[in-house]
Amino acid sequence: MKAVQLKKYNQMPKVVEVAEPKITSPNDVIVRVGGAGVCRTDLHIIEGQWAEKSGVKLPYILGHENAGWVQEIGSAVSNVSVGDTVIVHPLITCGFCRACRAGNDMHCENQAFSGLSVDGGMANFLKTSARAVVKLEPTQAPKDIAALADAGLTAYHAVKKASSLLYPGTKTVVIGAGGLGHIGVQCLRAMTPTEIIVIDRSPEALALTREWGANYTIVADGSQVGKVRDITNGLGAEVIIDFVGEGGSLEDGVAMLRRAGSYFIVGYGGRLNVPAIDIISTEINFVGNLVGTYNDLAELMTLTAQGRVTLHTAMYPLDAALDAIHALDEGKLHGRGILIPA
């Protein structure tokens, strides 16, 4: 089969021929990939930022946002059948540790992460587990929803955690209107009554968020902190959701945060540097966000089926994977890039 394989860090992956995955465990599921998302995390993987944390051995196949059709199942699999349309939670989990028992899949003590610590889905086929696949209606096309497996899931997870803080009259700042941010805006509109302020460098990306429910849009031109202060009567926003996490967004976000406000960090690459006295004296909170739970993904797919969350995508054949990666790296990709195997 064809696959997008990373052979060395700080070098672009290559589209190569590799062996198809095989069933080796009773709970294995092999998915014929219909769509694989291209994510900024893939750029960080290529740069080697995840080398120590993931413990993966090169070469391996990228791709942690995957959807498709069940190709083959192990002998113990009963929740899906061959031919079913599925979206794949990126984590392969054990089901027995305390985190799994509590439903916190992303903190499984015995996890494997498709496309990060084991082979991913930028390929014709992906090997995962029965616990990771969410069965969908056959009318949901994998290429249209693949990026919801991580970008959508991560955005939904952050919004769900923030939702209890967002009563009528509150204001939420969304930093970044790209692949995650445009989903986050839709989730905020679907799940909360908050007023939504979106900040991005791209006027085109901001225009899309207005269609999806943003109340205010601000171009990131150096004046964004002051404009948020004006909108919030000088107090700042109750919640910041930062889908960028680098390039000055963290400093801006802290400056926009209200006393006792909560800062949800989703994007990464930068470094948070806040004096402890400032955290104590204002009771501000910083909340990390890692993917989301299996139930989060199932709930997000319900919103998608209802038409309340949609993806803005650009489609590429699998052979053009490097074109999609370069477009993302150069800021030319609005929404999510989706690779479609032949």
CSV table of C-alpha atoms in Angstrom, one decimal, residues 32-159:
chain,number,residue,atom,x,y,z
A,32,ARG,CA,-9.7,1.3,4.8
A,33,VAL,CA,-8.9,5.0,4.9
A,34,GLY,CA,-11.2,7.4,3.2
A,35,GLY,CA,-9.7,10.6,4.5
A,36,ALA,CA,-6.7,11.5,6.6
A,37,GLY,CA,-6.3,15.0,8.0
A,38,VAL,CA,-3.1,17.1,7.9
A,39,CYS,CA,-2.5,18.8,11.2
A,40,ARG,CA,0.0,21.3,12.6
A,41,THR,CA,1.1,18.5,15.0
A,42,ASP,CA,2.4,16.7,12.0
A,43,LEU,CA,4.7,19.7,11.4
A,44,HIS,CA,5.9,19.5,15.0
A,45,ILE,CA,6.4,15.7,14.6
A,46,ILE,CA,8.6,16.3,11.5
A,47,GLU,CA,10.6,18.9,13.5
A,48,GLY,CA,11.3,16.3,16.2
A,49,GLN,CA,9.3,18.0,19.0
A,50,TRP,CA,7.6,14.8,19.9
A,51,ALA,CA,10.6,12.5,19.5
A,52,GLU,CA,11.2,12.0,23.2
A,53,LYS,CA,7.6,12.2,24.4
A,54,SER,CA,6.3,9.7,21.8
A,55,GLY,CA,9.2,7.2,22.0
A,56,VAL,CA,8.4,6.2,18.4
A,57,LYS,CA,11.1,4.5,16.2
A,58,LEU,CA,11.6,5.8,12.7
A,59,PRO,CA,10.5,5.2,10.1
A,60,TYR,CA,6.8,5.3,10.7
A,61,ILE,CA,3.5,6.5,9.0
A,62,LEU,CA,2.1,9.9,9.9
A,63,GLY,CA,-1.6,10.6,10.3
A,64,HIS,CA,-3.8,10.9,13.5
A,65,GLU,CA,-7.0,12.3,11.9
A,66,ASN,CA,-8.6,9.3,10.2
A,67,ALA,CA,-12.0,8.1,8.9
A,68,GLY,CA,-12.9,5.3,6.5
A,69,TRP,CA,-14.6,1.9,6.3
A,70,VAL,CA,-14.0,-1.2,8.3
A,71,GLN,CA,-11.9,-3.6,6.2
A,72,GLU,CA,-11.2,-6.4,8.6
A,73,ILE,CA,-11.9,-7.2,12.3
A,74,GLY,CA,-10.4,-9.4,15.0
A,75,SER,CA,-12.2,-12.4,16.4
A,76,ALA,CA,-13.4,-10.5,19.5
A,77,VAL,CA,-14.7,-7.4,17.8
A,78,SER,CA,-18.5,-7.0,18.1
A,79,ASN,CA,-19.2,-3.2,17.9
A,80,VAL,CA,-18.5,-2.8,14.2
A,81,SER,CA,-18.7,-5.0,11.1
A,82,VAL,CA,-16.8,-5.1,7.9
A,83,GLY,CA,-18.0,-2.3,5.6
A,84,ASP,CA,-19.2,0.0,8.4
A,85,THR,CA,-18.3,3.7,8.1
A,86,VAL,CA,-16.2,4.8,11.1
A,87,ILE,CA,-14.2,7.7,12.4
A,88,VAL,CA,-11.1,6.7,14.4
A,89,HIS,CA,-10.3,8.1,17.8
A,90,PRO,CA,-6.5,8.6,17.6
A,91,LEU,CA,-5.7,6.8,20.9
A,92,ILE,CA,-5.6,3.0,21.1
A,93,THR,CA,-6.4,2.4,24.8
A,94,CYS,CA,-6.4,-0.6,27.1
A,95,GLY,CA,-9.8,-0.2,28.7
A,96,PHE,CA,-8.6,-1.5,32.1
A,97,CYS,CA,-6.6,1.3,33.8
A,98,ARG,CA,-8.2,3.8,36.1
A,99,ALA,CA,-8.2,6.6,33.4
A,100,CYS,CA,-10.0,4.3,31.0
A,101,ARG,CA,-12.5,3.2,33.6
A,102,ALA,CA,-13.2,6.9,34.3
A,103,GLY,CA,-13.7,7.6,30.6
A,104,ASN,CA,-10.5,9.7,30.3
A,105,ASP,CA,-9.2,7.9,27.3
A,106,MET,CA,-6.5,10.4,26.5
A,107,HIS,CA,-4.8,9.6,29.8
A,108,CYS,CA,-4.7,5.8,29.4
A,109,GLU,CA,-1.7,4.3,31.1
A,110,ASN,CA,-1.1,1.8,28.3
A,111,GLN,CA,-2.0,3.9,25.3
A,112,ALA,CA,-0.7,4.0,21.7
A,113,PHE,CA,-1.3,7.1,19.6
A,114,SER,CA,-1.9,6.5,15.9
A,115,GLY,CA,0.4,8.7,13.8
A,116,LEU,CA,2.4,9.8,16.8
A,117,SER,CA,3.7,6.7,18.7
A,118,VAL,CA,2.6,4.0,16.1
A,119,ASP,CA,1.8,4.0,12.4
A,120,GLY,CA,-1.0,6.4,11.5
A,121,GLY,CA,-3.5,6.7,8.7
A,122,MET,CA,-1.9,8.7,5.9
A,123,ALA,CA,-2.1,5.4,4.0
A,124,ASN,CA,-4.5,3.1,2.3
A,125,PHE,CA,-5.1,1.1,5.5
A,126,LEU,CA,-4.8,1.8,9.2
A,127,LYS,CA,-4.6,-0.7,12.1
A,128,THR,CA,-6.4,0.4,15.3
A,129,SER,CA,-8.6,-1.2,17.9
A,130,ALA,CA,-12.3,-1.8,18.5
A,131,ARG,CA,-12.3,0.7,21.4
A,132,ALA,CA,-11.1,3.5,19.0
A,133,VAL,CA,-13.7,3.3,16.3
A,134,VAL,CA,-17.0,5.3,16.3
A,135,LYS,CA,-19.6,3.8,14.0
A,136,LEU,CA,-21.2,6.4,11.7
A,137,GLU,CA,-24.2,6.6,9.4
A,138,PRO,CA,-23.1,5.5,5.9
A,139,THR,CA,-24.2,8.9,4.6
A,140,GLN,CA,-21.3,10.5,6.4
A,141,ALA,CA,-18.4,10.6,4.0
A,142,PRO,CA,-15.0,9.9,5.6
A,143,LYS,CA,-13.3,12.6,3.6
A,144,ASP,CA,-15.7,15.2,4.9
A,145,ILE,CA,-15.3,14.4,8.6
A,146,ALA,CA,-11.8,12.9,9.0
A,147,ALA,CA,-10.3,16.0,10.6
A,148,LEU,CA,-12.9,15.9,13.4
A,149,ALA,CA,-11.0,12.9,14.8
A,150,ASP,CA,-8.4,15.3,16.3
A,151,ALA,CA,-8.9,18.9,15.3
A,152,GLY,CA,-12.6,18.7,15.9
A,153,LEU,CA,-12.2,16.5,19.0
A,154,THR,CA,-9.6,18.8,20.6
A,155,ALA,CA,-11.7,21.9,19.9
A,156,TYR,CA,-14.9,20.2,21.2
A,157,HIS,CA,-13.1,18.9,24.4
A,158,ALA,CA,-11.8,22.4,25.2
A,159,VAL,CA,-15.2,24.0,24.6
